[in-house]
Amino acid sequence: MKPPRKRAGKPAKAAPERRESLLDDEAHQDDRQFVTALARGLEILSCFGPRKSEIGGTQLAAMTGLPQPTVWRLCHTLSRMGYLIPVEGDKLRPGIPVLKLGRAALASVPLAEKARARMQALADRSGSASGLAARDGGRVVFVQQCLSEAQLVMNLRVGTRLSLITSAAGWGLLAGFPQAERDKLIETYALPNPRWPQTEPAFREAMRDFAERGYILNIGVFHKSYNTAAVPIYGRDGRPAYALTCAGSSATHSPAFLRKVIAPELMKLAAELQADLHAIEAVPPPRRG
């Protein structure tokens, strides 16, 4: 991959906001087993997603905070390996090997397949969209997504990544953490987020709601035309492993409808899936012989 030629006479575009990175974690600095070059390559790949399927080298440098020459070398290597494919200009898109990794990762989440039929039934009964999401650092990743025929498409699909701080699924996960750990996550991911001051009052109200009722509501906070209910699903270690969500148009899914109809079914399904998860986690891995 070659660096793009500079063109005169065109105003520079605003640099994309830098994403949170595990490379910023101070714990890695003293870890002699940590391979920084590999981590940087994975940071490059993690910049891509459903809404950013093609990204230029300059944008990747801005998003990762890595020096541009380093980004060019990493992208060149990933391109030679087939993990990135050059497209128009200096842009790149993920290659087939990345798709293989994604499928392997989803196959390693057996709860997603176990949950699918019951999530679809919930979506169909309530005319909703039901999602199952897991945390990935400062983001949540949907590992299952079911839509009813009556539900408007929200552009969410399996593999979609959203902010832990500014998404209903993220709030559903955060609700399950002890207060001290939740505060630490807020300090790490929310305080640097420019949207946090506007969303914090609604977030605090949602956490109080969870303490009283066992679920959170997100009433048009991030999408004015959508309302969402969410609950955490806990692993055997007592930590929130997933968030289960149920969302719908604000025209049909009023706060009263979410509380009276959706929340009881959502909590019942979460309890069933939590039992399934504990059973999965209790099975020892196969021996290598």
Coordinates of C-alpha atoms in Angstrom, one line a residue:
M1 CA 0.0 0.0 0.0
K2 CA 1.4 3.4 -1.0
P3 CA 0.9 6.7 0.8
P4 CA -1.6 9.0 -1.0
R5 CA -0.2 11.9 -3.0
K6 CA -0.9 15.3 -1.6
R7 CA -3.4 17.4 -3.5
A8 CA -3.2 21.1 -3.5
G9 CA -6.1 23.5 -3.4
K10 CA -8.5 21.3 -1.3
P11 CA -9.3 22.2 2.3
A12 CA -8.3 19.6 4.8
K13 CA -11.1 17.5 6.3
A14 CA -11.7 17.4 10.0
A15 CA -9.8 14.5 11.6
P16 CA -12.0 11.7 12.9
E17 CA -12.3 11.4 16.6
R18 CA -9.8 9.0 18.2
R19 CA -11.3 5.8 19.5
E20 CA -10.5 4.4 22.9
S21 CA -7.6 1.9 22.7
L22 CA -6.3 -0.9 24.8
L23 CA -2.8 0.4 23.8
D24 CA -3.5 3.3 26.2
D25 CA -3.7 0.8 29.2
E26 CA -0.7 1.4 31.4
A27 CA -0.8 -2.3 32.5
H28 CA 0.7 -3.2 29.1
Q29 CA 3.8 -1.1 29.6
D30 CA 5.3 -3.5 32.1
D31 CA 4.0 -6.7 30.5
R32 CA 7.0 -8.3 28.8
Q33 CA 4.8 -10.9 27.0
F34 CA 2.7 -8.1 25.4
V35 CA 3.5 -7.9 21.6
T36 CA 2.9 -4.2 20.8
A37 CA 3.3 -4.7 17.0
L38 CA 0.5 -7.3 17.0
A39 CA -1.7 -5.1 19.2
R40 CA -1.3 -2.2 16.8
G41 CA -2.3 -4.4 13.8
L42 CA -5.4 -5.5 15.7
E43 CA -6.2 -1.9 16.5
I44 CA -6.2 -1.1 12.8
L45 CA -8.6 -4.0 12.1
S46 CA -10.9 -3.0 15.0
C47 CA -11.5 0.5 13.4
F48 CA -13.6 -1.1 10.7
G49 CA -17.3 -1.8 11.2
P50 CA -20.7 -1.9 9.5
R51 CA -20.7 2.0 9.3
K52 CA -17.1 2.3 8.5
S53 CA -16.4 -0.5 5.9
E54 CA -13.9 1.6 4.0
I55 CA -11.3 3.8 5.7
G56 CA -8.2 5.7 4.5
G57 CA -4.8 5.4 5.9
T58 CA -4.9 9.0 7.2
Q59 CA -8.2 8.4 9.0
L60 CA -6.7 5.2 10.5
A61 CA -3.8 7.1 11.9
A62 CA -6.2 9.7 13.4
M63 CA -8.5 7.0 14.9
T64 CA -5.7 5.0 16.5
G65 CA -3.3 7.7 17.4
L66 CA -0.5 5.8 15.8
P67 CA 2.2 7.6 13.6
Q68 CA 1.2 7.6 10.0
P69 CA 4.4 5.7 8.8
T70 CA 3.6 3.0 11.3
V71 CA 0.0 2.8 10.0
W72 CA 1.2 2.5 6.4
R73 CA 3.5 -0.4 7.3
L74 CA 0.8 -2.2 9.3
C75 CA -1.7 -1.7 6.5
H76 CA 0.8 -2.9 3.9
T77 CA 1.4 -6.1 6.0
L78 CA -2.3 -6.7 6.6
S79 CA -2.9 -6.2 2.8
R80 CA -0.2 -8.7 1.9
M81 CA -1.9 -11.2 4.3
G82 CA -5.3 -10.5 2.8
Y83 CA -6.8 -9.0 6.0
L84 CA -7.2 -5.6 4.2
I85 CA -8.0 -5.0 0.6
P86 CA -7.1 -1.7 -1.2
V87 CA -10.0 0.1 -2.8
E88 CA -10.5 3.6 -4.3
G89 CA -7.8 6.1 -3.5
D90 CA -5.9 5.2 -0.3
K91 CA -8.9 3.5 1.3
L92 CA -9.0 -0.1 2.6
R93 CA -11.7 -2.6 3.5
P94 CA -11.6 -5.8 5.4
G95 CA -10.8 -9.0 3.5
I96 CA -12.2 -12.5 3.7
P97 CA -9.8 -13.6 6.5
V98 CA -11.4 -11.0 8.8
L99 CA -14.8 -12.5 8.0
K100 CA -13.5 -15.9 9.0
L101 CA -12.3 -14.6 12.3
G102 CA -15.7 -12.9 12.9
R103 CA -17.6 -16.2 12.2
A104 CA -15.2 -18.1 14.5
A105 CA -15.8 -15.5 17.2
L106 CA -19.6 -15.7 16.9
A107 CA -19.4 -19.5 16.8
S108 CA -17.7 -19.4 20.2
V109 CA -20.7 -17.6 21.7
P110 CA -23.1 -20.5 22.1
L111 CA -25.6 -18.5 24.1
A112 CA -26.3 -16.4 21.0
E113 CA -27.6 -19.4 19.1
K114 CA -29.5 -20.8 22.1
A115 CA -31.2 -17.4 22.5
R116 CA -32.2 -16.8 18.9
A117 CA -35.5 -18.6 18.8
R118 CA -36.7 -17.2 22.1
M119 CA -35.6 -13.7 21.2
Q120 CA -37.4 -13.9 17.9
A121 CA -40.5 -15.1 19.7
L122 CA -40.3 -12.1 22.0
A123 CA -39.8 -9.7 19.1
D124 CA -42.7 -11.2 17.2
R125 CA -45.1 -11.1 20.1
S126 CA -44.4 -7.5 21.0
G127 CA -43.6 -6.1 17.5
S128 CA -40.1 -5.2 18.7
A129 CA -36.4 -5.6 18.0
S130 CA -34.6 -7.8 20.5
G131 CA -30.8 -7.8 20.8
L132 CA -28.1 -9.6 22.8
A133 CA -24.9 -7.7 23.3
A134 CA -21.5 -8.3 25.0
R135 CA -19.0 -5.8 26.2
D136 CA -15.7 -5.1 24.3
G137 CA -13.8 -2.5 26.3
G138 CA -15.6 0.8 25.9
R139 CA -18.1 -0.7 23.4
V140 CA -20.8 -3.3 23.1
V141 CA -21.0 -5.8 20.3
F142 CA -24.3 -7.4 19.2
V143 CA -24.0 -11.2 19.0
Q144 CA -27.6 -11.7 18.3
Q145 CA -30.4 -9.5 16.8
C146 CA -34.0 -10.5 16.0
L147 CA -36.6 -8.3 14.4
S148 CA -40.4 -8.6 14.1
E149 CA -42.0 -7.9 10.7
A150 CA -43.7 -4.9 12.3
Q151 CA -40.5 -3.3 13.6
L152 CA -38.7 -0.6 11.7
V153 CA -35.1 -1.5 10.9
M154 CA -32.6 0.3 13.2
N155 CA -29.6 -0.6 11.2
L156 CA -28.4 -2.9 14.0
R157 CA -27.2 -6.3 13.1
V158 CA -24.9 -9.1 14.4
G159 CA -21.5 -7.6 14.8
T160 CA -22.7 -4.0 15.2
R161 CA -20.5 -2.2 17.8
L162 CA -21.9 0.7 19.8
S163 CA -20.5 2.9 22.6
L164 CA -20.9 1.4 26.1
I165 CA -21.7 4.9 27.3
T166 CA -24.1 6.1 24.7
S167 CA -26.3 3.0 23.9
A168 CA -29.2 1.3 25.6
A169 CA -27.4 -2.0 25.5
G170 CA -24.4 -0.4 27.1
W171 CA -26.6 1.0 29.9
G172 CA -28.0 -2.5 30.4
L173 CA -24.6 -3.9 30.9
L174 CA -23.4 -1.0 33.2
A175 CA -26.5 -1.5 35.4
G176 CA -25.2 -4.9 36.4
F177 CA -21.9 -3.7 37.7
P178 CA -21.4 -2.9 41.4
Q179 CA -21.4 0.9 42.0
A180 CA -17.7 1.2 42.5
E181 CA -16.8 -0.6 39.3
R182 CA -19.5 1.2 37.4
D183 CA -18.0 4.5 38.6
K184 CA -14.6 3.4 37.4
L185 CA -16.0 2.6 33.9
I186 CA -17.8 6.0 33.8
E187 CA -14.5 7.7 34.7
T188 CA -12.6 5.8 32.0
Y189 CA -15.1 5.9 29.1
A190 CA -17.8 8.5 29.9
L191 CA -16.0 11.6 31.2
P192 CA -13.9 11.9 28.0
N193 CA -17.1 11.5 25.8
P194 CA -18.4 14.9 24.6
R195 CA -22.0 13.5 24.7
W196 CA -21.8 12.5 28.4
P197 CA -22.9 15.8 30.0
Q198 CA -26.1 15.7 28.0
T199 CA -26.9 12.1 28.6
E200 CA -25.7 11.8 32.3
P201 CA -29.1 12.8 33.9
A202 CA -31.0 10.2 31.9
F203 CA -28.3 7.6 32.7
R204 CA -28.5 8.3 36.4
E205 CA -32.3 8.0 36.2
A206 CA -31.9 4.6 34.4
M207 CA -29.6 3.3 37.1
R208 CA -32.1 4.3 39.8
D209 CA -34.8 2.6 37.8
F210 CA -32.7 -0.6 37.7
A211 CA -32.1 -0.5 41.4
E212 CA -35.9 -0.3 42.0
R213 CA -37.3 -2.5 39.2
G214 CA -34.5 -4.7 37.8
Y215 CA -34.4 -3.2 34.3
I216 CA -33.5 0.1 32.6
L217 CA -35.5 2.2 30.1
N218 CA -33.9 4.4 27.5
I219 CA -36.7 6.7 26.3
G220 CA -35.5 8.4 23.1
V221 CA -32.2 9.4 24.6
F222 CA -30.0 8.4 21.6
H223 CA -32.8 8.0 18.9
K224 CA -35.8 10.1 19.5
S225 CA -38.1 7.7 17.5
Y226 CA -37.0 4.6 19.5
N227 CA -37.5 3.5 23.1
T228 CA -35.7 0.6 24.7
A229 CA -35.8 -1.7 27.7
A230 CA -32.6 -3.5 28.7
V231 CA -31.4 -5.9 31.4
P232 CA -28.0 -7.5 32.2
I233 CA -27.4 -11.2 32.1
Y234 CA -24.8 -12.4 34.7
G235 CA -22.2 -15.1 34.3
R236 CA -21.3 -17.6 37.0
D237 CA -18.8 -15.2 38.4
G238 CA -21.6 -12.7 39.2
R239 CA -20.4 -10.2 36.6
P240 CA -22.6 -8.9 33.8
A241 CA -21.7 -10.9 30.6
Y242 CA -24.4 -9.7 28.3
A243 CA -27.2 -7.1 27.9
L244 CA -30.6 -8.2 26.6
T245 CA -32.6 -5.5 24.9
C246 CA -36.0 -5.0 23.5
A247 CA -36.7 -1.8 21.5
G248 CA -39.5 -0.4 19.3
S249 CA -40.9 2.8 17.8
S250 CA -41.8 5.5 20.2
A251 CA -45.3 5.5 18.5
T252 CA -46.0 1.9 19.7
H253 CA -43.5 1.3 22.5
S254 CA -44.4 4.0 25.1
P255 CA -42.8 4.0 28.5
A256 CA -46.0 2.5 29.9
F257 CA -45.9 -0.3 27.3
L258 CA -42.3 -1.1 28.0
R259 CA -42.9 -1.3 31.8
K260 CA -46.2 -3.3 31.6
V261 CA -45.6 -5.6 28.7
I262 CA -42.0 -5.7 27.6
A263 CA -40.0 -5.5 30.9
P264 CA -41.7 -8.6 32.6
E265 CA -41.1 -10.7 29.5
L266 CA -37.5 -9.3 29.1
M267 CA -36.6 -10.2 32.7
K268 CA -38.1 -13.6 32.4
L269 CA -36.1 -14.4 29.2
A270 CA -33.0 -12.9 30.8
A271 CA -33.4 -15.3 33.7
E272 CA -33.7 -18.3 31.3
L273 CA -30.7 -17.2 29.3
Q274 CA -28.7 -16.7 32.4
A275 CA -29.4 -20.3 33.5
D276 CA -28.3 -21.4 30.0
L277 CA -25.2 -19.4 30.3
H278 CA -24.3 -20.9 33.7
A279 CA -24.8 -24.3 32.3
I280 CA -22.5 -23.5 29.3
E281 CA -19.9 -22.1 31.6
A282 CA -20.1 -25.2 33.9
V283 CA -19.1 -27.5 31.1
P284 CA -15.3 -28.1 31.2
P285 CA -13.4 -27.6 28.0
P286 CA -12.4 -30.7 26.0
R287 CA -9.1 -32.3 26.8
R288 CA -6.3 -32.1 24.3
G289 CA -5.0 -35.5 23.9

